[in-house]
Coordinates of C-alpha atoms in Angstrom, one line a residue:
X1 CA 0.0 0.0 0.0
X2 CA 1.9 3.1 -1.1
X3 CA 1.4 6.2 0.9
X4 CA 0.1 8.3 -1.9
X5 CA -0.3 8.7 -5.6
X6 CA 1.6 10.7 -8.2
X7 CA -0.7 13.8 -7.6
X8 CA 0.3 16.5 -5.1
X9 CA -1.4 15.9 -1.8
X10 CA -4.8 17.4 -1.5
X11 CA -7.0 17.9 1.6
X12 CA -9.9 15.6 2.2
X13 CA -12.3 18.5 1.4
X14 CA -10.5 19.2 -1.9
X15 CA -10.5 15.5 -2.9
X16 CA -14.2 15.2 -2.0
X17 CA -15.1 18.3 -4.1
X18 CA -13.2 16.9 -7.1
X19 CA -14.8 13.5 -6.6
X20 CA -18.3 15.0 -6.7
X21 CA -17.5 17.1 -9.7
X22 CA -16.2 14.0 -11.6
X23 CA -19.3 12.0 -10.5
X24 CA -21.6 14.7 -11.8
X25 CA -19.8 14.6 -15.1
X26 CA -20.1 10.8 -15.2
X27 CA -16.3 10.3 -14.9
X28 CA -16.5 7.4 -12.5
X29 CA -12.8 6.5 -12.5
X30 CA -11.6 10.0 -11.6
X31 CA -14.4 10.2 -9.0
X32 CA -13.1 6.9 -7.5
X33 CA -9.5 8.1 -7.4
X34 CA -10.5 11.3 -5.6
X35 CA -12.7 9.4 -3.2
X36 CA -9.8 7.1 -2.4
X37 CA -7.7 10.2 -1.6
X38 CA -10.4 11.6 0.6
X39 CA -10.7 8.4 2.5
X40 CA -7.0 8.2 3.1
X41 CA -7.1 11.6 4.7
X42 CA -10.4 11.5 6.5
X43 CA -11.6 7.9 6.7
X44 CA -14.5 8.6 9.0
X45 CA -15.9 11.8 7.4
X46 CA -19.6 11.1 6.7
X47 CA -19.7 13.2 3.5
X48 CA -17.0 11.0 2.0
X49 CA -19.1 7.9 2.7
X50 CA -22.2 9.5 1.3
X51 CA -20.4 10.2 -1.9
X52 CA -19.0 6.7 -2.0
X53 CA -22.6 5.4 -1.7
X54 CA -23.6 7.6 -4.7
X55 CA -20.7 6.2 -6.7
X56 CA -21.7 2.7 -5.9
X57 CA -25.3 3.3 -6.9
X58 CA -24.4 4.5 -10.4
X59 CA -21.3 2.3 -10.8
X60 CA -22.9 -1.2 -10.4
X61 CA -21.7 -1.5 -6.8
X62 CA -18.4 0.3 -7.5
X63 CA -16.1 -2.7 -6.7
X64 CA -14.6 -2.7 -10.2
X65 CA -13.5 0.9 -9.6
X66 CA -11.3 -0.1 -6.7
X67 CA -9.4 -3.2 -7.8
X68 CA -6.8 -4.8 -5.5
X69 CA -3.3 -5.3 -7.0
X70 CA 0.2 -5.4 -5.8
X71 CA 0.5 -1.6 -5.4
X72 CA -3.0 -0.6 -4.4
X73 CA -3.4 2.8 -2.7
X74 CA -4.5 2.5 0.9
X75 CA -7.5 4.8 0.3
X76 CA -8.7 2.4 -2.5
X77 CA -8.4 -0.5 -0.2
X78 CA -10.5 1.2 2.4
X79 CA -13.1 2.2 -0.2
X80 CA -13.3 -1.4 -1.4
X81 CA -13.8 -2.5 2.2
X82 CA -16.8 -0.3 2.7
X83 CA -18.3 -1.3 -0.7
X84 CA -17.9 -5.0 0.2
X85 CA -19.7 -4.4 3.4
X86 CA -22.5 -2.6 1.7
X87 CA -22.8 -5.4 -0.9
X88 CA -23.3 -8.0 1.9
X89 CA -19.7 -9.2 2.3
X90 CA -18.6 -7.5 5.5
X91 CA -16.2 -10.4 6.3
X92 CA -13.9 -9.6 3.4
X93 CA -14.4 -5.9 4.0
X94 CA -13.3 -6.2 7.5
X95 CA -10.1 -8.0 6.4
X96 CA -9.3 -5.1 4.1
X97 CA -9.7 -2.6 7.0
X98 CA -7.5 -4.7 9.2
X99 CA -4.9 -4.7 6.4
X100 CA -5.1 -0.9 6.3
X101 CA -4.6 -0.8 10.1
X102 CA -1.5 -3.0 9.7
X103 CA -0.2 -0.4 7.2
X104 CA -1.0 2.7 9.3
X105 CA -2.1 1.7 12.9
X106 CA -2.5 5.2 14.0
X107 CA -5.3 6.0 11.5
X108 CA -9.0 5.4 12.5
X109 CA -9.8 3.2 9.5
X110 CA -12.5 1.2 11.2
X111 CA -14.3 4.0 13.0
X112 CA -17.5 3.6 11.0
X113 CA -21.0 2.4 12.1
X114 CA -21.0 -0.9 10.2
X115 CA -17.9 -2.1 12.1
X116 CA -19.1 -1.3 15.5
X117 CA -22.7 -2.4 15.1
X118 CA -23.6 -5.5 17.2
X119 CA -25.2 -7.0 14.1
X120 CA -21.9 -7.4 12.4
X121 CA -20.4 -9.6 15.2
X122 CA -23.6 -11.7 15.2
X123 CA -23.4 -12.3 11.4
X124 CA -19.7 -13.1 11.2
X125 CA -18.4 -16.5 11.9
X126 CA -16.6 -16.2 15.3
X127 CA -13.5 -17.9 14.0
X128 CA -13.3 -15.3 11.2
X129 CA -13.6 -12.5 13.7
X130 CA -10.9 -14.0 15.8
X131 CA -8.6 -14.1 12.8
X132 CA -9.2 -10.5 12.0
X133 CA -8.5 -9.5 15.6
X134 CA -5.2 -11.4 15.5
X135 CA -4.4 -9.8 12.2
X136 CA -4.8 -6.4 13.8
X137 CA -2.8 -7.4 16.9
X138 CA 0.1 -8.6 14.7
X139 CA 0.7 -5.0 13.6
X140 CA 0.6 -3.5 17.1
X141 CA 3.1 -3.0 19.9
X142 CA 2.3 -4.4 23.3
X143 CA 1.1 -2.2 24.8
X144 CA 0.0 0.4 22.3
X145 CA 1.0 3.9 23.5
X146 CA -2.0 5.8 24.9
X147 CA -2.0 8.3 22.0
X148 CA -2.5 5.5 19.5
X149 CA -5.4 3.7 21.2
X150 CA -8.2 5.8 20.0
X151 CA -7.8 4.8 16.4
X152 CA -8.0 1.1 17.5
X153 CA -11.1 1.5 19.7
X154 CA -13.5 0.3 17.0
X155 CA -11.8 -3.1 16.9
X156 CA -12.2 -3.4 20.7
X157 CA -15.9 -2.6 20.3
X158 CA -16.1 -5.3 17.6
X159 CA -14.4 -7.7 20.1
X160 CA -16.9 -6.9 22.9
X161 CA -19.8 -7.4 20.5
X162 CA -18.3 -10.7 19.3
X163 CA -17.7 -12.2 22.7
X164 CA -21.2 -11.2 23.7
X165 CA -22.6 -13.0 20.7
X166 CA -20.3 -16.0 21.0
X167 CA -19.5 -16.3 24.7
X168 CA -18.1 -19.8 24.6
X169 CA -15.7 -19.6 21.6
X170 CA -12.2 -20.2 22.9
X171 CA -10.2 -18.8 20.0
X172 CA -12.4 -15.6 19.8
X173 CA -12.0 -15.0 23.5
X174 CA -8.3 -15.4 23.3
X175 CA -7.9 -13.1 20.3
X176 CA -10.1 -10.5 21.9
X177 CA -8.0 -10.8 25.1
X178 CA -4.8 -10.1 23.1
X179 CA -6.3 -7.0 21.6
X180 CA -7.7 -5.7 25.0
X181 CA -4.3 -6.3 26.6
X182 CA -2.5 -4.2 23.9
X183 CA -5.0 -1.4 24.4
X184 CA -4.5 -1.2 28.2
X185 CA -7.5 -3.2 29.2
X186 CA -5.7 -5.8 31.4
X187 CA -8.7 -6.6 33.6
X188 CA -10.9 -7.2 30.5
X189 CA -8.1 -9.2 28.9
X190 CA -7.9 -11.5 31.9
X191 CA -11.7 -12.0 32.0
X192 CA -11.9 -12.9 28.4
X193 CA -8.8 -15.2 28.4
X194 CA -10.1 -17.0 31.5
X195 CA -13.4 -17.6 29.9
X196 CA -11.5 -18.8 26.8
X197 CA -9.5 -21.5 28.6
X198 CA -12.6 -22.6 30.5
X199 CA -14.5 -23.0 27.3
X200 CA -11.7 -24.7 25.4
X201 CA -8.4 -25.8 27.0
X202 CA -5.5 -25.0 24.7
X203 CA -1.9 -24.0 24.6
X204 CA -2.7 -20.6 23.0
X205 CA -5.5 -20.0 25.4
X206 CA -3.1 -20.4 28.3
X207 CA -0.5 -18.2 26.6
X208 CA -3.1 -15.5 26.1
X209 CA -4.1 -15.8 29.7
X210 CA -0.5 -15.7 30.9
X211 CA 0.2 -12.5 28.9
X212 CA -3.0 -10.9 30.3
X213 CA -1.9 -11.7 33.9
X214 CA 1.6 -10.4 33.1
X215 CA 0.2 -7.1 31.8
X216 CA -1.8 -6.8 35.0
X217 CA 1.3 -7.4 37.2
X218 CA 0.1 -10.7 38.4
X219 CA 3.4 -12.6 37.9
X220 CA 2.6 -15.7 39.8
X221 CA -0.6 -16.3 37.9
X222 CA 1.2 -15.5 34.6
X223 CA 3.9 -18.1 35.2
X224 CA 1.3 -20.7 36.2
X225 CA -0.6 -20.1 33.0
X226 CA 2.5 -20.2 30.8
X227 CA 3.6 -23.4 32.7
X228 CA 0.3 -25.0 31.8
X229 CA 0.9 -24.0 28.2
X230 CA 4.3 -25.8 28.2
X231 CA 2.6 -28.9 29.6
X232 CA 0.1 -28.9 26.7
X233 CA 2.9 -28.4 24.1
X234 CA 6.5 -29.1 25.5
X235 CA 7.9 -28.5 22.0
X236 CA 6.9 -24.9 21.7
X237 CA 10.1 -23.4 22.8
X238 CA 8.9 -19.8 22.4
X239 CA 6.9 -20.2 25.6
X240 CA 10.1 -21.3 27.4
X241 CA 11.7 -18.0 26.4
X242 CA 8.6 -16.1 27.5
X243 CA 8.7 -17.7 30.9
X244 CA 12.4 -16.9 31.1
X245 CA 11.8 -13.3 30.2
X246 CA 9.0 -13.0 32.8
X247 CA 11.2 -14.5 35.5
X248 CA 14.1 -12.2 34.6
X249 CA 11.9 -9.1 34.7
X250 CA 11.0 -10.0 38.3
X251 CA 14.6 -10.5 39.4
X252 CA 14.5 -14.3 39.3
X253 CA 17.5 -14.6 37.0
X254 CA 18.7 -18.1 38.0
X255 CA 15.3 -19.6 37.3
X256 CA 15.1 -17.6 34.1
X257 CA 18.4 -19.1 32.9
X258 CA 17.2 -22.6 33.8
X259 CA 14.3 -22.1 31.4
X260 CA 16.5 -20.9 28.6
X261 CA 18.9 -23.9 29.1
X262 CA 15.9 -26.3 29.0
X263 CA 14.9 -24.7 25.6
X264 CA 18.4 -24.9 24.2
X265 CA 18.8 -28.5 25.3
X266 CA 15.8 -29.3 23.0
X267 CA 17.1 -27.0 20.1
X268 CA 20.4 -25.2 20.4
X269 CA 19.6 -23.0 17.4
X270 CA 16.1 -21.9 18.4
X271 CA 16.3 -18.1 18.0
X272 CA 14.1 -17.0 20.8
X273 CA 15.9 -19.1 23.3
X274 CA 19.3 -18.0 22.0
X275 CA 18.5 -14.3 22.1
X276 CA 17.0 -14.6 25.6
X277 CA 19.8 -16.7 26.9
X278 CA 22.6 -14.3 25.8
X279 CA 20.7 -11.3 27.2
X280 CA 20.2 -13.0 30.6
X281 CA 23.8 -14.2 30.7
X282 CA 25.0 -10.7 30.1
X283 CA 22.5 -9.4 32.7
X284 CA 24.0 -11.9 35.2
X285 CA 27.7 -11.2 34.8
X286 CA 28.0 -8.1 32.5
X287 CA 30.4 -9.9 30.1
X288 CA 30.4 -8.2 26.7
X289 CA 31.2 -11.5 25.1
X290 CA 27.5 -12.6 25.5
X291 CA 26.4 -9.6 23.5
X292 CA 29.0 -10.2 20.8
X293 CA 27.9 -13.8 20.6
X294 CA 24.3 -12.6 20.2
X295 CA 25.3 -10.3 17.4
X296 CA 27.1 -13.1 15.7
X297 CA 24.1 -15.4 16.0
X298 CA 21.8 -12.7 14.6
X299 CA 24.2 -12.2 11.6
X300 CA 24.4 -15.9 10.9
X301 CA 20.7 -16.5 11.2
X302 CA 19.0 -13.7 9.2
X303 CA 15.8 -15.7 8.8
X304 CA 14.9 -15.9 12.5
X305 CA 11.2 -16.5 13.3
X306 CA 10.7 -12.8 14.1
X307 CA 12.5 -9.7 15.0
X308 CA 14.2 -9.7 18.4
X309 CA 15.1 -6.7 20.6
X310 CA 17.4 -8.4 23.1
X311 CA 20.6 -7.0 21.8
X312 CA 19.1 -3.5 21.5
X313 CA 17.7 -3.8 25.1
X314 CA 21.1 -4.6 26.5
X315 CA 22.9 -1.8 24.5
X316 CA 20.3 0.9 25.0
X317 CA 21.7 4.0 26.8
X318 CA 25.2 2.5 27.2
X319 CA 28.2 4.5 26.0
X320 CA 29.2 3.6 22.5
X321 CA 27.1 0.4 22.6
X322 CA 23.9 2.4 22.1
X323 CA 24.9 6.0 22.0
X324 CA 27.9 8.3 21.7
X325 CA 29.2 9.8 25.0
X326 CA 28.8 13.5 25.7
X327 CA 32.0 15.4 25.3
X328 CA 34.0 16.0 28.5
X329 CA 36.1 18.9 29.6
X330 CA 35.8 22.5 30.9
X331 CA 35.5 24.0 27.5
X332 CA 32.4 22.0 26.6
X333 CA 30.9 22.6 30.1
X334 CA 31.3 26.4 29.4
X335 CA 29.6 26.0 26.0
X336 CA 26.6 24.3 27.7
X337 CA 26.4 27.1 30.2
X338 CA 26.5 29.7 27.4
X339 CA 23.7 27.8 25.5
X340 CA 21.6 27.6 28.7
X341 CA 22.1 31.4 29.3
X342 CA 21.3 32.1 25.6
X343 CA 23.9 34.8 25.5
X344 CA 26.4 33.4 22.9
X345 CA 28.9 33.4 25.7
X346 CA 29.3 37.2 25.7
X347 CA 31.3 38.4 28.6
X348 CA 32.3 34.8 29.6
X349 CA 35.7 33.3 29.6
X350 CA 37.1 29.8 30.2
X351 CA 40.7 29.3 31.5
X352 CA 42.4 26.2 30.4
X353 CA 45.7 24.6 31.3
X354 CA 46.2 22.9 28.0
X355 CA 45.1 23.3 24.4
X356 CA 41.5 21.8 24.0
X357 CA 40.5 19.4 21.2
X358 CA 40.2 21.3 17.9
X359 CA 36.7 20.1 17.3
X360 CA 35.7 21.6 20.7
X361 CA 37.2 24.9 19.8
X362 CA 35.5 25.0 16.4
X363 CA 32.1 24.1 17.9
X364 CA 32.4 26.9 20.5
X365 CA 33.4 29.4 17.9
X366 CA 30.3 28.5 15.9
X367 CA 27.7 28.1 18.7
X368 CA 29.0 30.6 21.3
X369 CA 31.3 33.0 19.5
X370 CA 31.4 35.4 22.5
X371 CA 33.0 32.9 24.8
X372 CA 36.7 33.7 25.3
X373 CA 39.2 30.9 25.6
X374 CA 42.3 31.6 27.6
X375 CA 45.1 28.9 27.5
X376 CA 47.8 29.2 30.1
X377 CA 49.9 26.2 29.2
X378 CA 50.8 23.7 26.6
X379 CA 52.2 20.7 28.5
X380 CA 53.6 17.7 26.7
X381 CA 52.7 15.7 24.8
X382 CA 51.4 18.5 22.7
X383 CA 47.8 18.0 21.7
X384 CA 48.4 20.0 18.5
X385 CA 50.7 17.2 17.2
X386 CA 49.5 13.9 15.8
X387 CA 50.2 11.0 18.1
X388 CA 51.9 9.2 15.3
X389 CA 53.9 10.8 12.5
X390 CA 52.2 9.0 9.7
X391 CA 48.7 10.2 10.6
X392 CA 46.6 12.1 8.1
X393 CA 46.3 15.8 8.9
X394 CA 42.8 17.1 9.4
X395 CA 43.9 20.3 11.3
X396 CA 46.6 23.0 11.2
X397 CA 47.0 25.8 13.6
X398 CA 46.9 29.4 12.4
X399 CA 48.6 30.4 15.6
X400 CA 49.4 28.6 18.8
X401 CA 45.8 28.0 19.8
X402 CA 43.5 28.4 16.8
X403 CA 42.8 25.2 14.8
X404 CA 41.8 25.4 11.2
X405 CA 40.6 22.7 8.9
X406 CA 43.3 21.2 6.7
X407 CA 41.0 19.5 4.2
X408 CA 38.3 21.1 1.9
X409 CA 34.7 21.3 2.8
X410 CA 32.4 18.4 1.7
X411 CA 30.1 18.5 -1.2
X412 CA 26.5 19.6 -0.8
X413 CA 25.4 16.0 -1.5
X414 CA 27.6 14.7 1.4
X415 CA 26.2 17.3 3.8
X416 CA 22.7 16.4 2.9
X417 CA 23.3 12.6 3.3
X418 CA 25.0 13.0 6.7
X419 CA 22.1 15.1 7.9
X420 CA 19.7 12.3 7.0
X421 CA 21.5 9.6 9.0
X422 CA 23.1 11.4 11.9
X423 CA 21.7 10.7 15.4
X424 CA 23.5 10.3 18.7
X425 CA 21.8 7.0 19.5
X426 CA 21.5 3.6 17.7
X427 CA 20.1 0.2 18.7
X428 CA 23.6 -1.5 18.8
X429 CA 26.8 -1.3 16.8
X430 CA 25.8 -3.7 14.0
X431 CA 22.6 -1.6 13.5
X432 CA 24.7 1.5 13.3
X433 CA 26.9 -0.1 10.7
X434 CA 23.8 -1.0 8.6
X435 CA 22.3 2.4 9.0
X436 CA 25.4 4.0 7.6
X437 CA 25.3 2.1 4.3
X438 CA 23.7 5.1 2.6
X439 CA 27.0 6.9 3.0
X440 CA 28.9 4.2 1.0
X441 CA 28.7 6.2 -2.2
X442 CA 30.6 9.2 -0.8
X443 CA 34.3 9.4 -1.5
X444 CA 37.0 9.7 1.2
X445 CA 37.5 13.4 0.6
X446 CA 33.9 14.2 1.3
X447 CA 33.8 12.0 4.4
X448 CA 37.0 13.6 5.7
X449 CA 35.6 17.0 5.0
X450 CA 32.5 16.3 7.1
X451 CA 34.7 15.6 10.1
X452 CA 36.0 19.1 10.2
X453 CA 33.3 21.0 8.4
X454 CA 30.1 19.5 10.0
X455 CA 26.9 20.9 8.5
X456 CA 24.4 22.7 10.6
X457 CA 21.9 20.5 12.5
X458 CA 18.7 20.1 10.5
X459 CA 15.5 21.9 11.4
X460 CA 13.8 18.8 12.7
X461 CA 13.0 17.7 16.3
X462 CA 16.5 16.3 17.0
X463 CA 18.3 19.2 15.4
X464 CA 16.3 21.8 17.4
X465 CA 16.7 19.8 20.6
X466 CA 20.5 19.7 20.3
X467 CA 20.8 23.3 19.2
X468 CA 18.9 24.3 22.3
X469 CA 20.9 22.2 24.8
X470 CA 24.3 21.0 23.5
X471 CA 25.5 21.6 19.9
X472 CA 28.6 19.5 20.6
X473 CA 26.5 16.4 20.4
X474 CA 25.4 17.1 16.8
X475 CA 29.1 17.7 15.8
X476 CA 30.2 14.5 17.4
X477 CA 27.3 12.7 15.8
X478 CA 28.3 13.9 12.4
X479 CA 31.9 12.7 13.0
X480 CA 30.7 9.3 14.2
X481 CA 28.5 8.7 11.2
X482 CA 31.2 10.0 8.8
X483 CA 33.6 7.5 10.2
X484 CA 31.0 4.8 9.8
X485 CA 30.7 5.9 6.2
X486 CA 34.5 5.4 5.9
X487 CA 33.9 1.8 7.2
X488 CA 31.8 1.2 4.1
X489 CA 34.4 2.5 1.7
X490 CA 35.7 -0.2 -0.8
X491 CA 34.5 -3.1 1.3
X492 CA 35.8 -5.4 -1.4
X493 CA 39.3 -4.7 -0.3
X494 CA 40.8 -7.2 2.2
X495 CA 40.8 -5.6 5.6
X496 CA 44.5 -5.6 6.4
X497 CA 45.5 -3.5 3.4
X498 CA 42.2 -1.8 2.9
X499 CA 41.8 2.0 2.3
X500 CA 39.1 2.1 5.0
X501 CA 41.4 0.6 7.7
X502 CA 44.3 2.8 6.7
X503 CA 42.3 6.0 6.8
X504 CA 40.6 5.2 10.1
X505 CA 44.0 4.3 11.7
X506 CA 45.3 7.7 10.5
X507 CA 42.4 9.4 12.3
X508 CA 42.8 7.3 15.4
X509 CA 46.4 8.4 15.7
X510 CA 45.9 11.9 14.6
X511 CA 45.6 15.1 16.6
X512 CA 43.9 14.2 19.9
X513 CA 40.3 15.2 19.1
X514 CA 36.7 14.1 19.0
X515 CA 37.5 12.6 15.6
X516 CA 39.8 10.1 17.5
X517 CA 36.8 8.7 19.3
X518 CA 34.6 8.6 16.2
X519 CA 37.3 6.7 14.2
X520 CA 37.9 4.3 17.0
X521 CA 34.2 3.6 17.3
X522 CA 34.1 2.8 13.6
X523 CA 36.9 0.3 14.1
X524 CA 35.1 -1.2 17.1
X525 CA 32.0 -1.5 15.0
X526 CA 34.0 -3.3 12.3
X527 CA 35.0 -5.8 15.0
X528 CA 31.3 -6.3 15.9
X529 CA 30.3 -7.1 12.4
X530 CA 33.4 -9.1 11.2
X531 CA 34.9 -11.6 13.7
X532 CA 38.0 -11.8 11.4
X533 CA 39.1 -8.3 12.3
X534 CA 38.6 -8.5 16.1
X535 CA 42.3 -9.3 17.0
X536 CA 43.5 -6.3 14.9
X537 CA 40.9 -3.9 16.3
X538 CA 41.5 -5.0 19.9
X539 CA 45.2 -4.4 19.5
X540 CA 44.6 -0.9 18.1
X541 CA 42.2 -0.1 20.9
X542 CA 44.7 -1.3 23.5
X543 CA 47.5 0.8 22.1
X544 CA 45.4 3.9 21.8
X545 CA 44.0 3.6 25.3
X546 CA 47.5 3.0 26.7
X547 CA 48.7 6.2 24.9
X548 CA 45.9 8.2 26.4
X549 CA 46.5 6.8 29.9
X550 CA 50.2 7.7 29.6
X551 CA 49.3 11.3 28.5
X552 CA 46.8 11.7 31.3
X553 CA 49.6 11.3 33.8
X554 CA 51.0 14.7 32.9
X555 CA 48.1 16.6 31.4
X556 CA 44.3 16.6 31.0
X557 CA 43.0 14.2 28.3
X558 CA 39.4 15.2 27.7
X559 CA 38.7 12.1 25.5
X560 CA 40.2 9.6 27.9
X561 CA 36.9 8.6 29.6
X562 CA 35.3 8.1 26.2
X563 CA 38.2 6.0 25.0
X564 CA 37.8 3.9 28.1
X565 CA 34.1 3.3 27.3
X566 CA 35.1 2.4 23.8
X567 CA 37.6 -0.1 25.0
X568 CA 34.9 -1.8 27.2
X569 CA 32.7 -2.0 24.1
X570 CA 35.4 -3.8 22.0
X571 CA 35.0 -7.5 21.2
X572 CA 37.9 -9.7 22.3
X573 CA 39.6 -7.0 24.4
X574 CA 42.5 -8.3 26.5
X575 CA 41.9 -8.3 30.3
X576 CA 44.8 -5.9 31.0
X577 CA 43.3 -3.3 28.7
X578 CA 39.8 -3.8 30.2
X579 CA 41.4 -3.3 33.7
X580 CA 43.1 -0.1 32.5
X581 CA 39.8 1.2 31.1
X582 CA 38.0 0.5 34.4
X583 CA 40.8 2.4 36.2
X584 CA 40.4 5.4 33.9
X585 CA 36.7 5.5 34.5
X586 CA 37.0 5.2 38.3
X587 CA 39.8 7.6 39.0
X588 CA 39.6 11.4 38.5
X589 CA 41.9 12.7 35.7
X590 CA 44.6 15.3 36.1
X591 CA 43.1 18.7 35.4
X592 CA 39.5 17.5 34.8
X593 CA 36.6 17.2 37.2
X594 CA 35.1 13.8 37.6
X595 CA 32.8 13.1 34.6
X596 CA 29.1 13.6 35.3
X597 CA 26.0 13.5 33.1
X598 CA 24.3 16.8 33.2
X599 CA 22.3 15.8 30.1
X600 CA 20.4 12.8 31.3
X601 CA 17.0 14.2 30.4
X602 CA 18.2 15.2 27.0
X603 CA 19.6 11.7 26.4
X604 CA 16.2 10.2 27.4
X605 CA 14.5 12.4 24.8
X606 CA 17.1 11.7 22.1
X607 CA 17.0 8.0 22.6
X608 CA 13.2 8.0 22.7
X609 CA 13.2 9.8 19.3
X610 CA 15.3 7.1 17.9
X611 CA 13.1 4.3 19.2
X612 CA 9.9 5.9 17.9
X613 CA 11.3 6.9 14.5

């Protein structure tokens, strides 16, 4: 169901006016097209349905005007559904409305009298109604957010009418319970599911009852029902995973792991059990290896029974596993204060004992140009010099303290593409890698240009939020995604001698900067998606972290904490480097306050925007 047609979008009123005009002129096909457009925009508007009835009256029922094919417009599907109901075939019409709901669950496709009339539920076969309700449920989250429940209320009315008309139909009661549960009606869901298992004992009936109890917070009853479901069908390993998840959610981790082991003993490759087991093992001991193994399993089993969120759940909100880290250091703290004061930093100054990262200086110059930077020392090792002589040069210094880009600005195409993908949060590293594939067509010069000439944040919700709270996050995000784009450069080249590896290593060992973190994250991401490169990446991470730790003994290293988090996100990291990372995170650094997170609420809003995108 494509979202629209080739025509420019018109309002429902305009579409309706054009439909009536075409109908008056006898042009039924154009009238049908405009009516489909009107229904797509205002599916419950009475005037639209009145005109559709006129069209049906003069067009032999009108069904031929709304054929179903592979690319049918959603408005045409809905029009055909209403015409089928009017022609005495509401069962097929209801299926089409459910299909429209699956396409756009937030639209009130079914909010019309014939769907909510008690007579419909009495006429329909109860098993057919149950299948429609399950079709609707399959497109919905559990639970549906409150703001989305109103559009689905007609289906709940249909369910109420159906269980009233067929009070002993087990499948119908279970499907109705599943819908009620998703719409926040846990008490109703329990009542219907309980009646269902009394009317007809079945595995699915017990599962529906267990889910209803779980939604109501009645964990003991939920586990009992799910246990009965296992007894009825010991080979349905998905129920084992559900029981394990329920136990884990209630702090009973050892019991949860026992259930996953029981499932894996029956089938070591069963995806639900594997995903749940790795998540629970990580929850038990915090070992990153469990998450890496889960990512490997997901990569090697692309045809899993359904989409799983275990890896994303474990990575959510964690530095570099699910989001970039906020920049650290007094200069960025001063920038945040200037943004909060909304004064461009005028009259403010920040006094530093060492030269700050060049990206930080450039971000302050752009976002708070009135903020004065006073540097009173340049201790060794000099931050203005690359950490290794072979490193690619992104910056040069016009004077002792003013960094300037050493590479040209990116093309307009590159700036547009990076703006489309940049976000400070991602589900997990392999998902970030996949999301960056749209940057694969950019050349190295463009991607390097983005690192030091980041485009302005777009005028969308995320861009406005960052501009109002912390512009440094947008700049760091652009750098992260540009480096992920480098990771997609010439992927046909063997890793060891590849252009992508060589360029990223140059950036890792370049001038100490936010780019260092972004490039190292790209290498860490490569290790997540390709087991063959893990020893190489782990070695690079270990060397770079050791270098930062050594520098931090004599001067402030604002990126050290972030590098430590990156190390702890690295597959196959050696224990000594992991211990060094933990030490850097626990001990205050020379010349820097202990890291804190003044942006926790901002992060919650940003990560929520990613999950709901």
